[in-house]
Amino acid sequence: MTERMGPQMTDFVTGSLDVAWIHGRRGEPAIQTHVYDERTVILRQSKRVEYEAPFLYLLFGDDRALLLDTGASADPALFPLRATVDALVDAWLAKHPRDGYELVVAHSHGHGDHVAADAQFAGRPGTTVVPHDEPEVRRFFGFPGGLTGSVPFDLGGRVLEILGSPGHHEAAITVYDPWTGFLLTGDTVYPGRLYVADYPAFRDTLERLVAFADTHPVSHVLGCHIEMTRTPGRDYPLGARFQPDEHVLPLTVAQLAEVRDATVRTGGRQGRHRHRDFILYISPGNKEKRDLLVRAKLRRLQEALLRP
Ligand SMILES: [Zn+2]
């Protein structure tokens, strides 16, 4: 069975990102699913379950689906990711019946808050869970050299481009989706604290992402967290479990270029560099870590007193 994917490369499906994301209110679900379009689902883990509250992306092609990231909690009783994804895949297959539909579980990068529920997918029929260390990521996607070029990855009528994006994490990738125009930047670029572990690699990655966005139609730059508030330059404390005044998730190509420019301007100078929509932490040292932890402790006290 075949069906035509509608849009050309330059006109995207129309979807809405005007979403009231869950952000830690009492009684909210462990996982929120937002159907952007029939083939594209954005998921968010609740801050009630884990303060990192990462975003996950599920993209359906004709032959297989890609789940990008598995969240910050392993326990299916707390965080039923497998059951949620199974229900979404089943619903999609009910409308688009076909045999042998596969699921690929890959990761924006290998940090613990993006890979925690991998084991929930062990033994799932037709499923590949891509390991999250750098050599395995390169091997799976077929990068010819290091993780600095880009390679296509075909879901069936939906050919993603996988861009190696080291700097925050050595095995980080960015996923470009021509169906929606999404540039999925993981923890490399999002409205929050951008931790730069390898400055030259991060700077080169940002240069390549900006160059890519200059030559490909990008609708939204979407990362995996929100840590900024709606007040310019102000972030929520590390560990915040209630974020009623969050920055919006999507960033623009212009904001991507701002991250690039800000990164270049630091010249690799260690420390915190605060900007309107993001804060760069270049090779964060003991001082930056101590400041974050002190503020996190105050926040926990505050939230204990004023639990929403
Ligand atoms: Zn990370």
mmCIF file of C-alpha atoms and ligand atoms in Angstrom:
data_model
loop_
_atom_site.group_PDB
_atom_site.id
_atom_site.type_symbol
_atom_site.label_atom_id
_atom_site.label_comp_id
_atom_site.label_asym_id
_atom_site.label_seq_id
_atom_site.Cartn_x
_atom_site.Cartn_y
_atom_site.Cartn_z
ATOM 1 C CA MET A 1 0.000 0.000 0.000
ATOM 2 C CA THR A 2 1.311 3.411 -0.900
ATOM 3 C CA GLU A 3 0.123 6.909 -0.384
ATOM 4 C CA ARG A 4 1.573 10.155 -1.520
ATOM 5 C CA MET A 5 3.313 12.441 0.865
ATOM 6 C CA GLY A 6 1.789 15.803 -0.027
ATOM 7 C CA PRO A 7 4.235 18.673 0.328
ATOM 8 C CA GLN A 8 7.286 19.410 -1.762
ATOM 9 C CA MET A 9 10.601 20.093 -0.064
ATOM 10 C CA THR A 10 9.758 23.729 0.410
ATOM 11 C CA ASP A 11 6.176 23.641 1.580
ATOM 12 C CA PHE A 12 5.734 21.985 4.897
ATOM 13 C CA VAL A 13 2.749 20.321 6.385
ATOM 14 C CA THR A 14 0.891 22.763 8.531
ATOM 15 C CA GLY A 15 0.891 21.979 12.201
ATOM 16 C CA SER A 16 0.514 23.991 15.349
ATOM 17 C CA LEU A 17 3.100 24.587 18.021
ATOM 18 C CA ASP A 18 0.722 26.752 19.987
ATOM 19 C CA VAL A 19 0.713 24.183 22.761
ATOM 20 C CA ALA A 20 0.124 24.521 26.483
ATOM 21 C CA TRP A 21 2.900 22.156 27.513
ATOM 22 C CA ILE A 22 2.714 20.343 30.799
ATOM 23 C CA HIS A 23 5.190 21.977 33.150
ATOM 24 C CA GLY A 24 4.793 20.477 36.609
ATOM 25 C CA ARG A 25 1.242 21.162 37.738
ATOM 26 C CA ARG A 26 -0.365 18.720 40.142
ATOM 27 C CA GLY A 27 -2.207 15.868 38.479
ATOM 28 C CA GLU A 28 -0.801 16.323 35.005
ATOM 29 C CA PRO A 29 0.003 13.161 32.995
ATOM 30 C CA ALA A 30 3.460 11.595 33.063
ATOM 31 C CA ILE A 31 3.737 12.136 29.308
ATOM 32 C CA GLN A 32 2.053 14.698 27.095
ATOM 33 C CA THR A 33 1.625 13.925 23.421
ATOM 34 C CA HIS A 34 1.050 16.685 20.907
ATOM 35 C CA VAL A 35 0.100 15.659 17.394
ATOM 36 C CA TYR A 36 1.732 18.290 15.196
ATOM 37 C CA ASP A 37 0.473 16.589 12.084
ATOM 38 C CA GLU A 38 -0.668 13.066 11.301
ATOM 39 C CA ARG A 39 2.921 11.899 10.881
ATOM 40 C CA THR A 40 4.600 13.933 13.604
ATOM 41 C CA VAL A 41 4.154 13.695 17.354
ATOM 42 C CA ILE A 42 5.992 15.712 20.000
ATOM 43 C CA LEU A 43 6.083 14.192 23.477
ATOM 44 C CA ARG A 44 7.087 15.764 26.753
ATOM 45 C CA GLN A 45 7.872 14.093 30.023
ATOM 46 C CA SER A 46 6.296 15.779 33.042
ATOM 47 C CA LYS A 47 8.391 17.756 35.485
ATOM 48 C CA ARG A 48 6.409 15.931 38.145
ATOM 49 C CA VAL A 49 8.198 12.741 37.091
ATOM 50 C CA GLU A 50 11.651 14.211 36.380
ATOM 51 C CA TYR A 51 12.682 17.838 36.488
ATOM 52 C CA GLU A 52 14.564 17.586 33.182
ATOM 53 C CA ALA A 53 11.161 17.237 31.432
ATOM 54 C CA PRO A 54 12.723 16.438 28.059
ATOM 55 C CA PHE A 55 10.904 16.634 24.730
ATOM 56 C CA LEU A 56 10.885 13.545 22.489
ATOM 57 C CA TYR A 57 9.969 13.332 18.822
ATOM 58 C CA LEU A 58 8.133 10.568 16.958
ATOM 59 C CA LEU A 59 8.234 10.768 13.154
ATOM 60 C CA PHE A 60 6.274 8.387 10.924
ATOM 61 C CA GLY A 61 7.452 7.410 7.460
ATOM 62 C CA ASP A 62 5.875 4.925 5.083
ATOM 63 C CA ASP A 63 8.179 2.077 6.121
ATOM 64 C CA ARG A 64 9.272 2.917 9.660
ATOM 65 C CA ALA A 65 9.007 5.421 12.433
ATOM 66 C CA LEU A 66 11.790 7.176 14.302
ATOM 67 C CA LEU A 67 11.556 7.834 18.025
ATOM 68 C CA LEU A 68 14.191 10.404 18.927
ATOM 69 C CA ASP A 69 15.110 9.969 22.618
ATOM 70 C CA THR A 70 13.534 7.954 25.411
ATOM 71 C CA GLY A 71 13.348 10.451 28.250
ATOM 72 C CA ALA A 72 14.753 10.736 31.733
ATOM 73 C CA SER A 73 13.122 7.846 33.620
ATOM 74 C CA ALA A 74 13.456 4.093 33.144
ATOM 75 C CA ASP A 75 10.510 2.848 35.208
ATOM 76 C CA PRO A 76 7.452 2.129 33.024
ATOM 77 C CA ALA A 77 5.181 2.543 36.049
ATOM 78 C CA LEU A 78 6.365 6.153 36.444
ATOM 79 C CA PHE A 79 7.006 6.880 32.809
ATOM 80 C CA PRO A 80 5.073 4.585 30.442
ATOM 81 C CA LEU A 81 6.883 5.575 27.254
ATOM 82 C CA ARG A 82 6.676 2.185 25.544
ATOM 83 C CA ALA A 83 2.912 1.956 26.101
ATOM 84 C CA THR A 84 2.458 5.528 24.865
ATOM 85 C CA VAL A 85 4.523 4.956 21.722
ATOM 86 C CA ASP A 86 2.833 1.594 21.051
ATOM 87 C CA ALA A 87 -0.572 3.275 21.198
ATOM 88 C CA LEU A 88 0.558 6.031 18.817
ATOM 89 C CA VAL A 89 2.049 3.524 16.359
ATOM 90 C CA ASP A 90 -1.056 1.312 16.552
ATOM 91 C CA ALA A 91 -3.310 4.291 15.892
ATOM 92 C CA TRP A 92 -1.202 5.308 12.917
ATOM 93 C CA LEU A 93 -1.166 1.760 11.527
ATOM 94 C CA ALA A 94 -4.950 1.506 11.925
ATOM 95 C CA LYS A 95 -5.255 4.451 9.531
ATOM 96 C CA HIS A 96 -2.349 3.376 7.302
ATOM 97 C CA PRO A 97 -2.350 -0.415 7.385
ATOM 98 C CA ARG A 98 0.818 -2.180 6.263
ATOM 99 C CA ASP A 99 2.911 -5.159 7.244
ATOM 100 C CA GLY A 100 6.329 -5.167 8.811
ATOM 101 C CA TYR A 101 6.271 -1.583 10.041
ATOM 102 C CA GLU A 102 9.457 -0.867 11.967
ATOM 103 C CA LEU A 103 10.490 1.419 14.789
ATOM 104 C CA VAL A 104 13.937 2.916 15.151
ATOM 105 C CA VAL A 105 14.784 4.323 18.572
ATOM 106 C CA ALA A 106 17.702 6.735 18.305
ATOM 107 C CA HIS A 107 18.992 9.584 20.437
ATOM 108 C CA SER A 108 19.785 13.250 20.102
ATOM 109 C CA HIS A 109 22.771 12.395 22.305
ATOM 110 C CA GLY A 110 23.793 9.992 25.024
ATOM 111 C CA HIS A 111 23.079 11.862 28.244
ATOM 112 C CA GLY A 112 21.009 10.024 30.826
ATOM 113 C CA ASP A 113 17.904 12.200 30.506
ATOM 114 C CA HIS A 114 17.557 11.213 26.820
ATOM 115 C CA VAL A 115 18.172 7.461 26.942
ATOM 116 C CA ALA A 116 16.665 6.338 30.244
ATOM 117 C CA ALA A 117 13.716 4.334 28.887
ATOM 118 C CA ASP A 118 15.645 2.496 26.160
ATOM 119 C CA ALA A 119 15.122 -0.789 27.973
ATOM 120 C CA GLN A 120 11.354 -0.422 27.645
ATOM 121 C CA PHE A 121 11.832 -1.121 23.916
ATOM 122 C CA ALA A 122 13.983 -4.225 24.335
ATOM 123 C CA GLY A 123 12.323 -7.146 22.582
ATOM 124 C CA ARG A 124 9.716 -5.009 20.832
ATOM 125 C CA PRO A 125 9.077 -6.628 17.423
ATOM 126 C CA GLY A 126 10.556 -4.852 14.410
ATOM 127 C CA THR A 127 12.441 -2.431 16.614
ATOM 128 C CA THR A 128 16.053 -1.248 16.547
ATOM 129 C CA VAL A 129 17.405 0.616 19.548
ATOM 130 C CA VAL A 130 20.506 2.456 18.382
ATOM 131 C CA PRO A 131 23.281 2.515 20.994
ATOM 132 C CA HIS A 132 24.278 6.018 22.047
ATOM 133 C CA ASP A 133 28.057 5.930 21.999
ATOM 134 C CA GLU A 134 29.787 7.765 19.181
ATOM 135 C CA PRO A 135 31.190 4.821 17.149
ATOM 136 C CA GLU A 136 27.820 3.040 17.185
ATOM 137 C CA VAL A 137 25.904 6.171 16.172
ATOM 138 C CA ARG A 138 28.313 6.685 13.271
ATOM 139 C CA ARG A 139 28.060 3.038 12.218
ATOM 140 C CA PHE A 140 24.253 2.891 12.396
ATOM 141 C CA PHE A 141 23.620 6.008 10.316
ATOM 142 C CA GLY A 142 26.588 5.344 8.010
ATOM 143 C CA PHE A 143 28.690 8.426 8.612
ATOM 144 C CA PRO A 144 31.753 7.960 6.392
ATOM 145 C CA GLY A 145 34.224 9.752 8.669
ATOM 146 C CA GLY A 146 33.787 11.393 12.028
ATOM 147 C CA LEU A 147 30.479 12.670 13.323
ATOM 148 C CA THR A 148 30.816 15.988 11.502
ATOM 149 C CA GLY A 149 29.182 15.454 8.129
ATOM 150 C CA SER A 150 25.569 14.660 7.375
ATOM 151 C CA VAL A 151 23.862 11.571 5.991
ATOM 152 C CA PRO A 152 20.322 10.853 4.770
ATOM 153 C CA PHE A 153 18.082 8.503 6.723
ATOM 154 C CA ASP A 154 14.970 7.322 4.889
ATOM 155 C CA LEU A 155 11.838 6.492 6.870
ATOM 156 C CA GLY A 156 10.013 5.673 3.618
ATOM 157 C CA GLY A 157 8.927 8.725 1.637
ATOM 158 C CA ARG A 158 10.377 10.900 4.389
ATOM 159 C CA VAL A 159 14.114 11.274 4.015
ATOM 160 C CA LEU A 160 15.636 12.833 7.107
ATOM 161 C CA GLU A 161 19.088 14.355 7.143
ATOM 162 C CA ILE A 162 21.199 13.390 10.155
ATOM 163 C CA LEU A 163 23.825 16.002 10.996
ATOM 164 C CA GLY A 164 26.639 15.082 13.331
ATOM 165 C CA SER A 165 26.648 17.718 16.100
ATOM 166 C CA PRO A 166 29.365 17.114 18.677
ATOM 167 C CA GLY A 167 30.160 19.717 21.329
ATOM 168 C CA HIS A 168 27.511 19.292 24.029
ATOM 169 C CA HIS A 169 28.076 15.540 23.790
ATOM 170 C CA GLU A 170 30.439 13.639 21.531
ATOM 171 C CA ALA A 171 27.652 11.506 20.015
ATOM 172 C CA ALA A 172 25.154 14.348 19.497
ATOM 173 C CA ILE A 173 23.190 14.545 16.256
ATOM 174 C CA THR A 174 20.751 17.036 14.773
ATOM 175 C CA VAL A 175 17.847 15.714 12.726
ATOM 176 C CA TYR A 176 16.428 17.697 9.810
ATOM 177 C CA ASP A 177 12.965 16.695 8.656
ATOM 178 C CA PRO A 178 11.895 18.082 5.265
ATOM 179 C CA TRP A 179 8.278 16.977 5.883
ATOM 180 C CA THR A 180 7.784 19.517 8.681
ATOM 181 C CA GLY A 181 10.870 21.662 8.204
ATOM 182 C CA PHE A 182 11.873 20.838 11.775
ATOM 183 C CA LEU A 183 15.506 21.051 12.766
ATOM 184 C CA LEU A 184 15.728 18.907 15.892
ATOM 185 C CA THR A 185 18.774 20.134 17.753
ATOM 186 C CA GLY A 186 18.706 18.063 20.951
ATOM 187 C CA ASP A 187 20.606 19.756 23.775
ATOM 188 C CA THR A 188 22.840 21.633 21.338
ATOM 189 C CA VAL A 189 20.326 24.470 20.878
ATOM 190 C CA TYR A 190 17.207 25.066 22.963
ATOM 191 C CA PRO A 191 15.808 27.871 25.132
ATOM 192 C CA GLY A 192 17.889 27.108 28.188
ATOM 193 C CA ARG A 193 21.348 26.439 29.552
ATOM 194 C CA LEU A 194 23.553 25.220 26.742
ATOM 195 C CA TYR A 195 26.379 23.263 28.306
ATOM 196 C CA VAL A 196 29.398 23.230 26.025
ATOM 197 C CA ALA A 197 31.740 20.355 26.857
ATOM 198 C CA ASP A 198 34.022 20.698 23.797
ATOM 199 C CA TYR A 199 34.197 24.320 22.664
ATOM 200 C CA PRO A 200 35.874 23.905 19.226
ATOM 201 C CA ALA A 201 33.522 21.052 18.345
ATOM 202 C CA PHE A 202 30.469 23.019 19.519
ATOM 203 C CA ARG A 203 31.503 26.137 17.576
ATOM 204 C CA ASP A 204 32.065 24.077 14.416
ATOM 205 C CA THR A 205 28.706 22.350 14.900
ATOM 206 C CA LEU A 206 26.919 25.701 15.192
ATOM 207 C CA GLU A 207 28.661 26.963 12.055
ATOM 208 C CA ARG A 208 27.501 23.881 10.170
ATOM 209 C CA LEU A 209 23.933 24.088 11.492
ATOM 210 C CA VAL A 210 23.634 27.742 10.474
ATOM 211 C CA ALA A 211 25.071 26.961 7.022
ATOM 212 C CA PHE A 212 22.598 24.086 6.681
ATOM 213 C CA ALA A 213 19.670 26.292 7.694
ATOM 214 C CA ASP A 214 20.803 28.860 5.107
ATOM 215 C CA THR A 215 20.462 26.294 2.341
ATOM 216 C CA HIS A 216 17.446 24.271 3.515
ATOM 217 C CA PRO A 217 13.952 25.414 4.442
ATOM 218 C CA VAL A 218 13.617 25.252 8.230
ATOM 219 C CA SER A 219 10.263 25.951 9.899
ATOM 220 C CA HIS A 220 11.304 25.588 13.540
ATOM 221 C CA VAL A 221 14.431 24.849 15.535
ATOM 222 C CA LEU A 222 13.318 22.456 18.246
ATOM 223 C CA GLY A 223 15.478 21.266 21.119
ATOM 224 C CA CYS A 224 14.863 18.919 24.005
ATOM 225 C CA HIS A 225 14.274 21.167 27.041
ATOM 226 C CA ILE A 226 12.924 24.523 28.154
ATOM 227 C CA GLU A 227 14.820 26.214 30.979
ATOM 228 C CA MET A 228 14.346 29.891 30.164
ATOM 229 C CA THR A 229 11.418 31.866 31.539
ATOM 230 C CA ARG A 230 9.472 34.379 29.470
ATOM 231 C CA THR A 231 11.626 37.098 31.019
ATOM 232 C CA PRO A 232 14.566 37.725 28.673
ATOM 233 C CA GLY A 233 17.823 36.330 30.012
ATOM 234 C CA ARG A 234 16.237 34.704 33.048
ATOM 235 C CA ASP A 235 16.302 30.919 33.482
ATOM 236 C CA TYR A 236 14.520 28.703 35.970
ATOM 237 C CA PRO A 237 16.838 27.275 38.608
ATOM 238 C CA LEU A 238 18.350 23.874 37.926
ATOM 239 C CA GLY A 239 15.946 21.213 39.175
ATOM 240 C CA ALA A 240 12.815 23.381 38.956
ATOM 241 C CA ARG A 241 9.720 21.177 38.893
ATOM 242 C CA PHE A 242 7.186 23.895 38.174
ATOM 243 C CA GLN A 243 7.593 26.271 35.256
ATOM 244 C CA PRO A 244 4.370 28.201 34.710
ATOM 245 C CA ASP A 245 6.033 31.003 32.736
ATOM 246 C CA GLU A 246 8.224 29.061 30.348
ATOM 247 C CA HIS A 247 9.833 30.372 27.197
ATOM 248 C CA VAL A 248 8.252 28.837 24.089
ATOM 249 C CA LEU A 249 9.872 25.658 22.762
ATOM 250 C CA PRO A 250 10.483 26.642 19.108
ATOM 251 C CA LEU A 251 13.397 28.845 18.174
ATOM 252 C CA THR A 252 13.919 30.499 14.796
ATOM 253 C CA VAL A 253 16.787 30.235 12.361
ATOM 254 C CA ALA A 254 17.719 33.784 13.424
ATOM 255 C CA GLN A 255 17.964 32.586 17.035
ATOM 256 C CA LEU A 256 20.076 29.631 15.895
ATOM 257 C CA ALA A 257 22.420 32.175 14.301
ATOM 258 C CA GLU A 258 22.420 34.131 17.589
ATOM 259 C CA VAL A 259 23.636 31.021 19.395
ATOM 260 C CA ARG A 260 26.354 30.649 16.763
ATOM 261 C CA ASP A 261 27.372 34.301 17.031
ATOM 262 C CA ALA A 262 27.370 34.238 20.831
ATOM 263 C CA THR A 263 29.440 31.056 20.803
ATOM 264 C CA VAL A 264 32.043 32.539 18.449
ATOM 265 C CA ARG A 265 32.192 35.767 20.501
ATOM 266 C CA THR A 266 33.139 33.897 23.687
ATOM 267 C CA GLY A 267 36.323 32.775 21.950
ATOM 268 C CA GLY A 268 36.058 29.716 24.183
ATOM 269 C CA ARG A 269 36.305 31.788 27.376
ATOM 270 C CA GLN A 270 35.283 29.512 30.212
ATOM 271 C CA GLY A 271 32.170 30.446 32.176
ATOM 272 C CA ARG A 272 28.594 31.627 31.849
ATOM 273 C CA HIS A 273 27.466 33.876 29.012
ATOM 274 C CA ARG A 274 23.888 35.053 29.416
ATOM 275 C CA HIS A 275 21.689 35.969 26.442
ATOM 276 C CA ARG A 276 18.048 36.760 25.864
ATOM 277 C CA ASP A 277 16.846 33.274 24.867
ATOM 278 C CA PHE A 278 19.680 31.040 26.077
ATOM 279 C CA ILE A 279 22.666 30.904 28.398
ATOM 280 C CA LEU A 280 25.958 29.485 27.219
ATOM 281 C CA TYR A 281 28.028 27.551 29.741
ATOM 282 C CA ILE A 282 31.450 27.134 28.180
ATOM 283 C CA SER A 283 33.322 24.257 29.847
ATOM 284 C CA PRO A 284 31.427 24.858 33.107
ATOM 285 C CA GLY A 285 33.786 24.645 36.082
ATOM 286 C CA ASN A 286 33.347 24.307 39.829
ATOM 287 C CA LYS A 287 32.169 27.898 40.280
ATOM 288 C CA GLU A 288 29.354 27.567 37.738
ATOM 289 C CA LYS A 289 28.338 24.181 39.118
ATOM 290 C CA ARG A 290 28.306 25.511 42.698
ATOM 291 C CA ASP A 291 26.162 28.495 41.702
ATOM 292 C CA LEU A 292 23.677 26.219 39.922
ATOM 293 C CA LEU A 293 23.452 23.878 42.899
ATOM 294 C CA VAL A 294 22.976 26.654 45.465
ATOM 295 C CA ARG A 295 20.166 28.121 43.379
ATOM 296 C CA ALA A 296 18.681 24.635 42.925
ATOM 297 C CA LYS A 297 18.630 24.138 46.697
ATOM 298 C CA LEU A 298 16.847 27.449 47.266
ATOM 299 C CA ARG A 299 14.337 26.520 44.576
ATOM 300 C CA ARG A 300 13.576 23.189 46.257
ATOM 301 C CA LEU A 301 12.887 24.962 49.547
ATOM 302 C CA GLN A 302 10.683 27.462 47.745
ATOM 303 C CA GLU A 303 8.745 24.738 45.935
ATOM 304 C CA ALA A 304 8.281 22.797 49.179
ATOM 305 C CA LEU A 305 6.705 25.893 50.725
ATOM 306 C CA LEU A 306 4.654 26.922 47.702
ATOM 307 C CA ARG A 307 3.797 23.610 46.102
ATOM 308 C CA PRO A 308 1.507 24.294 43.155
HETATM 309 ZN ZN ZN B 1 22.441 16.647 27.379
#
